[in-house]
Structures are given as structure tokens and as C-alpha cells.
mmCIF file of C-alpha atoms in Angstrom:
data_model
loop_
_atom_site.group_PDB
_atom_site.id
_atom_site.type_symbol
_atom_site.label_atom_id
_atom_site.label_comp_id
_atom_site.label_asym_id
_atom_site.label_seq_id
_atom_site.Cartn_x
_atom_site.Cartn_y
_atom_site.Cartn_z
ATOM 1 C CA UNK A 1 -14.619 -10.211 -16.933
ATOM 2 C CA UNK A 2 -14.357 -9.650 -13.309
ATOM 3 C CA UNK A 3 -12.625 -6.825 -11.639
ATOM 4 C CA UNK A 4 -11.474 -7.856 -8.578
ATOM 5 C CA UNK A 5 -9.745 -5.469 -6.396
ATOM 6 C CA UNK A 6 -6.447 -7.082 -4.203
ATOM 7 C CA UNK A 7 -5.908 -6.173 -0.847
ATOM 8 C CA UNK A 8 -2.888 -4.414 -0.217
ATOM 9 C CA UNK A 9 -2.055 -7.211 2.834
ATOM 10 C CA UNK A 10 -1.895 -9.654 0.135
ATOM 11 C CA UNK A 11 0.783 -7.960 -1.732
ATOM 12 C CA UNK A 12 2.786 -7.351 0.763
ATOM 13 C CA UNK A 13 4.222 -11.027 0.584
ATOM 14 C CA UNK A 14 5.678 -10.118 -2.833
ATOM 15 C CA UNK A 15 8.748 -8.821 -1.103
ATOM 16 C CA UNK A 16 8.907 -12.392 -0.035
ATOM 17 C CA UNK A 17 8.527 -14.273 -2.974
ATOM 18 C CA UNK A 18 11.340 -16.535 -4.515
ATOM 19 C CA UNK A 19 11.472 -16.225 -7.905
ATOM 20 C CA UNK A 20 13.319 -18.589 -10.148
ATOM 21 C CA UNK A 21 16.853 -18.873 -10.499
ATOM 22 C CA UNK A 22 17.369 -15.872 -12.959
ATOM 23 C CA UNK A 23 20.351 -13.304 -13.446
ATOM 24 C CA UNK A 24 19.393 -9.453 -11.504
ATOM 25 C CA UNK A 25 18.452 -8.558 -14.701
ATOM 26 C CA UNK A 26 15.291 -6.564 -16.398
ATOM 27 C CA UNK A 27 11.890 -8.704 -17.032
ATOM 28 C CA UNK A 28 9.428 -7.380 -19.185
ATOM 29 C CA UNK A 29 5.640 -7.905 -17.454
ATOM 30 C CA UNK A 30 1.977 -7.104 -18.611
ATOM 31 C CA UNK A 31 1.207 -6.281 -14.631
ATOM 32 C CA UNK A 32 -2.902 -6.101 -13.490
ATOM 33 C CA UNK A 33 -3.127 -2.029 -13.176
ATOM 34 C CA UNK A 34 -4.640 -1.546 -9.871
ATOM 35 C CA UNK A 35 -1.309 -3.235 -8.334
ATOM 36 C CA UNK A 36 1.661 -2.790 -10.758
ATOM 37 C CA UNK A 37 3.368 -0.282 -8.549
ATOM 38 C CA UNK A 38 3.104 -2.614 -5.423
ATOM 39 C CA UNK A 39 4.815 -5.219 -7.900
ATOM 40 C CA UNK A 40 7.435 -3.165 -9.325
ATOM 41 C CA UNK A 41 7.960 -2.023 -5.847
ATOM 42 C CA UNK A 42 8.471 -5.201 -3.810
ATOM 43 C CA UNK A 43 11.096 -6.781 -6.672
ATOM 44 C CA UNK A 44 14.409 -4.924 -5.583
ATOM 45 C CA UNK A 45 14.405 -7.623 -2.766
ATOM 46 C CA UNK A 46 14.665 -10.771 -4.627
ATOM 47 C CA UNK A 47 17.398 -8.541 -7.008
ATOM 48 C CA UNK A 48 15.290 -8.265 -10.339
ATOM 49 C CA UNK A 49 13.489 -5.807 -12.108
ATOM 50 C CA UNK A 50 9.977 -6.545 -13.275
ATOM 51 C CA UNK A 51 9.104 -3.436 -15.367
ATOM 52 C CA UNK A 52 5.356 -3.132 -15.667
ATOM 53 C CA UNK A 53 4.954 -2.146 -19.119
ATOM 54 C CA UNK A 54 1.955 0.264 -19.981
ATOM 55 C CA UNK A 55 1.146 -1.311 -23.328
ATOM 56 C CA UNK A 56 1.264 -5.310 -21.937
ATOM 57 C CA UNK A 57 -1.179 -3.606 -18.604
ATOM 58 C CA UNK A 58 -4.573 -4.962 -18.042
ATOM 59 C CA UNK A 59 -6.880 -3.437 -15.809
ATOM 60 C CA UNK A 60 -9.334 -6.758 -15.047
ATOM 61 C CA UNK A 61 -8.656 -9.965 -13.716
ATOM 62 C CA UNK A 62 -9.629 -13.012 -15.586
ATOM 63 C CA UNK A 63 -8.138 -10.820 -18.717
ATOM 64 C CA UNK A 64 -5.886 -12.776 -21.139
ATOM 65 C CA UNK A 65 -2.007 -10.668 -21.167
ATOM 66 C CA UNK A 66 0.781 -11.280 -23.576
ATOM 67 C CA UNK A 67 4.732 -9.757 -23.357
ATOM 68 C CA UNK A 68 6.783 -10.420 -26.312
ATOM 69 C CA UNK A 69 10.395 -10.069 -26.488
ATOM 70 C CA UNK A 70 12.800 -10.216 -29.890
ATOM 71 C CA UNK A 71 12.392 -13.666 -30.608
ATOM 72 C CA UNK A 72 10.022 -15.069 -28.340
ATOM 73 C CA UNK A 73 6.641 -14.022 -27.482
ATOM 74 C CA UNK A 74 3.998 -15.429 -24.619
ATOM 75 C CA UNK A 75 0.492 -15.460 -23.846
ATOM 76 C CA UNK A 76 -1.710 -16.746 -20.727
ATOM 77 C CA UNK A 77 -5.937 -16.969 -22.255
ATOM 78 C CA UNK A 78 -8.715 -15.600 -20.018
ATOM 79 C CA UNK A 79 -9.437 -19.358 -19.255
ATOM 80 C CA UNK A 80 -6.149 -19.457 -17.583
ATOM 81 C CA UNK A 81 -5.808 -15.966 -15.520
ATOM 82 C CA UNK A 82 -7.872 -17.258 -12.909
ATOM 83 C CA UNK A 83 -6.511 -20.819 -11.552
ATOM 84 C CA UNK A 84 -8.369 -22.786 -9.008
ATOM 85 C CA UNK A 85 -5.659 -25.615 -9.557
ATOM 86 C CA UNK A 86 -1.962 -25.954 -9.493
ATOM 87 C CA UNK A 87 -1.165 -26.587 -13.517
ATOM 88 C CA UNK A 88 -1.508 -24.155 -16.221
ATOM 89 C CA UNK A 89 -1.178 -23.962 -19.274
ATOM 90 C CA UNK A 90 1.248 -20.871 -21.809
ATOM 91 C CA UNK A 91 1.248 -20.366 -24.926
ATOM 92 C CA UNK A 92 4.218 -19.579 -27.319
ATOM 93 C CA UNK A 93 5.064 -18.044 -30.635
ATOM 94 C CA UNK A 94 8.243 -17.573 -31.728
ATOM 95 C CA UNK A 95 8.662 -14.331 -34.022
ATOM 96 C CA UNK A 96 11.482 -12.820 -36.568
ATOM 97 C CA UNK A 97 12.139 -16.000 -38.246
ATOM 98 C CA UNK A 98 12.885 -17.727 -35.509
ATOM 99 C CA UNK A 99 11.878 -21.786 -34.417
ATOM 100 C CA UNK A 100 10.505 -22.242 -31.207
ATOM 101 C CA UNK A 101 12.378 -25.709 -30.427
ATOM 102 C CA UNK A 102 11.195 -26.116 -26.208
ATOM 103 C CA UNK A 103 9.492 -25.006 -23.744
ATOM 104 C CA UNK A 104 10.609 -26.310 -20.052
ATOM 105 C CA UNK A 105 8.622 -25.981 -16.605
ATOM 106 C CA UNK A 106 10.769 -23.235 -14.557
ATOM 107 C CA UNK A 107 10.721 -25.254 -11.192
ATOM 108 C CA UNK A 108 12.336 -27.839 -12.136
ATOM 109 C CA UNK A 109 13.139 -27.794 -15.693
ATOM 110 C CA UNK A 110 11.254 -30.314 -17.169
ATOM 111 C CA UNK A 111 10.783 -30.327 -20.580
ATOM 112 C CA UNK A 112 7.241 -30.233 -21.566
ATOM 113 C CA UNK A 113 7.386 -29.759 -25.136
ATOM 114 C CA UNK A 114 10.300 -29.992 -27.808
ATOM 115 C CA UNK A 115 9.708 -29.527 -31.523
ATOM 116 C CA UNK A 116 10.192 -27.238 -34.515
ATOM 117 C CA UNK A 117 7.280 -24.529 -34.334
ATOM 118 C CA UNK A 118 7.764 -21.889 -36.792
ATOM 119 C CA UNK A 119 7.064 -18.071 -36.102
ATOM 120 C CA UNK A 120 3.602 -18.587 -37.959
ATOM 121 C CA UNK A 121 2.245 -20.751 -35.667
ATOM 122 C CA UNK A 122 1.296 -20.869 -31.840
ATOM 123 C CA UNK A 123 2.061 -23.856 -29.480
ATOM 124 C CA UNK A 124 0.217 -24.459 -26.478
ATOM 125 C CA UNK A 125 2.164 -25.925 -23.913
ATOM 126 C CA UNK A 126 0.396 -27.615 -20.938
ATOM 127 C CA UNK A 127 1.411 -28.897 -17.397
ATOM 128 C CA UNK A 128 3.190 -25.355 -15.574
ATOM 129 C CA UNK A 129 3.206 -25.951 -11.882
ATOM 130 C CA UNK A 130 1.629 -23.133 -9.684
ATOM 131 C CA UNK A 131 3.327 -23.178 -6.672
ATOM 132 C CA UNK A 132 2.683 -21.510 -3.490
ATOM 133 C CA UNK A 133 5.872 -19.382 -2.615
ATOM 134 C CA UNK A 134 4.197 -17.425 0.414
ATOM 135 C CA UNK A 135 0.830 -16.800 1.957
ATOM 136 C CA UNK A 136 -1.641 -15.630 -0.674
ATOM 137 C CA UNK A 137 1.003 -15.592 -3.413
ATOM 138 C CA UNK A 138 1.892 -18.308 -6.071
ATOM 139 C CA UNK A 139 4.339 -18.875 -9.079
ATOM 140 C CA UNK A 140 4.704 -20.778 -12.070
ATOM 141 C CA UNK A 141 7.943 -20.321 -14.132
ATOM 142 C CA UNK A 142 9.272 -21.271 -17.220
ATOM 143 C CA UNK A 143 11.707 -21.204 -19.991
ATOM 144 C CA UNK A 144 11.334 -21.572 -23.426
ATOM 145 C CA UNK A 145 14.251 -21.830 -26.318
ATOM 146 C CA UNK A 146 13.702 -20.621 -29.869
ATOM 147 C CA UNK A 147 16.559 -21.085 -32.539
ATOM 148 C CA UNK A 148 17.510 -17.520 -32.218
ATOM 149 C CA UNK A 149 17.415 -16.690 -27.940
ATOM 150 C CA UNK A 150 16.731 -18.806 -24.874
ATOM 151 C CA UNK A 151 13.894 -16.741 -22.555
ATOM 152 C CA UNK A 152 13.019 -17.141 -19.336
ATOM 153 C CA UNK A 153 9.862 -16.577 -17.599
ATOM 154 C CA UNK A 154 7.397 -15.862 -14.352
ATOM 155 C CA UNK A 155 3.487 -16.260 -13.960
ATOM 156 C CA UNK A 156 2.415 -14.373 -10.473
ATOM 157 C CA UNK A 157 -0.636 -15.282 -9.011
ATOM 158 C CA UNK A 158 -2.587 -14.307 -5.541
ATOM 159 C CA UNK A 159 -5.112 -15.556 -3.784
ATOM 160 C CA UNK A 160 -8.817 -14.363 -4.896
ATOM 161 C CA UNK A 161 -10.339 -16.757 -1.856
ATOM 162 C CA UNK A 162 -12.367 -19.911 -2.203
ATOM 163 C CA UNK A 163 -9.682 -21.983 -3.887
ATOM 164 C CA UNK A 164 -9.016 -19.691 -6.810
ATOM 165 C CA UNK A 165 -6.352 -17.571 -7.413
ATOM 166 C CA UNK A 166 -6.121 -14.546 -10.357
ATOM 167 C CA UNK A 167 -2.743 -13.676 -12.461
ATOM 168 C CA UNK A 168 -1.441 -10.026 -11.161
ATOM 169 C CA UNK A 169 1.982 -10.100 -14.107
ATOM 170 C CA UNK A 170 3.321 -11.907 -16.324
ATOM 171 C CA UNK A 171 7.108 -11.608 -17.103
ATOM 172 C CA UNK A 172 9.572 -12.616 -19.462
ATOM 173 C CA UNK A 173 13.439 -12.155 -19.954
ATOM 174 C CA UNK A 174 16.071 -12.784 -22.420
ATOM 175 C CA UNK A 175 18.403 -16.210 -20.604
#
């Protein structure tokens, strides 16, 4: 794993970042360590809470991070922390009983996979857009419906240089 240290210019563009359409309300993120406060600390511009949580933290880039919520939880591999294109792809489980039935790309809420996925099983769903929200900084969003809640969801990325860019949180909400 590589542990790559952020500059602090680069994170300054958080406070500029557009984040999906979503209610002010609290979202649950595993956050890279080294820059969780600057995170936390840049949302109460764009009106939403992303609470760094200490057990979801990970403290290398290029480290696979999960956040689960009641029904719903979500997982980015290793192989997809560090992006040097603009797709990805986020995996789902559904949990307490509960069917995941879709999973929709944030941006523009295209539905890129709809089925009945039991909370046994994981589903891999391919074809998130990264997109490039501010200099240094990208996002992919996304929603996902289970039979029991509706979640929605934010990737954040930022530039590593040459091309590639590493996942600093990932953050989830009840819709």
C-alpha cells in the first residue's frame, strides 16, 4: 500500500466542492486519517455533515474502506481507491434481511443495476462517473435502494499527480 501524504493546497478546494443533491443532513464516511479533519472541516459550506468515523478510518491510500448503514452497506476494493480513469466501480450488500433491488449513478441517476440481491450476497456494480468538481478534487455519487431504505452516497477523490487520483472518504446517508 502506498502512503501518500496530500497537500494541504489540495484540500482546500473541498470547501468548493458540489456535492450531490442531498438533504443538510449527517453522512457517515470512512475518511483517509492524515486529512479527515480538513474534510469534516470544509463540509459546513456545501450544508452537510460528513462525520469521519474512527472505526470506517484508514490511514493509507490505495486501502480498500467500507461504511455501512441499517440496511445498506458499501465498499470501494484497493483496486479501486486509486483511479487513473473517470469510472469506478462500488460494491453493495444489503444487511438485516433486507433486498438490495438498485443501485443508480448519483450524477445523473442512471440506473446501473436493478435486481433482487439478498443480504447474503455482494453485488458489484460497475460504471460510477468520477467527475472533476474543482481543481485537484473529484466525485462520484450514487444511490442505491434496498427493500427496507433508499441510501445515498459520495466517493471523494484528489489528485495524486500523473493522471491518478486516490479516494480521501467515502460517505453514505439514509435518502
Amino acid at each position: 500500500m502506498n502512503k501518500t501524504l496530500i497537500s494541504s493546497t489540495a484540500f482546500a478546494v473541498f470547501t468548493a466542492i458540489a456535492l450531490p443533491t442531498l438533504a443538510a443532513e449527517d453522512l457517515k464516511c470512512g475518511c483517509y486519517a492524515p486529512v479527515e479533519d480538513k474534510i469534516a472541516a470544509a463540509n459546513p459550506v456545501n450544508g452537510y455533515n460528513l462525520n469521519c468515523e474512527s472505526n470506517d478510518r484508514f490511514t493509507e491510500t490505495g486501502t480498500a474502506v467500507s461504511v455501512q448503514k441499517s440496511d445498506l452497506k458499501v465498499y470501494v476494493g484497493a483496486n479501486g481507491a486509486i483511479q487513473g480513469d473517470n469510472d469506478m466501480n462500488i460494491t453493495f450488500r444489503s444487511r438485516n434481511k433486507e433486498y438490495l433491488v438498485a443501485a443508480y449513478d448519483g450524477s445523473d441517476k442512471h440506473l446501473l443495476w436493478g435486481g433482487m440481491k439478498n443480504d447474503n450476497n455482494d453485488q458489484q456494480v460497475d460504471g460510477f462517473r468520477i467527475k472533476n468538481v474543482s481543481e485537484g478534487t473529484w466525485t462520484a455519487s450514487f444511490q442505491a435502494d434496498t427493500t427496507g431504505k433508499n441510501y445515498k452516497g459520495v466517493v471523494l477523490f484528489n489528485d495524486l499527480g500523473n493522471g491518478k487520483k486516490t479516494m480521501t472518504a467515502l460517505c453514505l446517508r439514509d435518502h
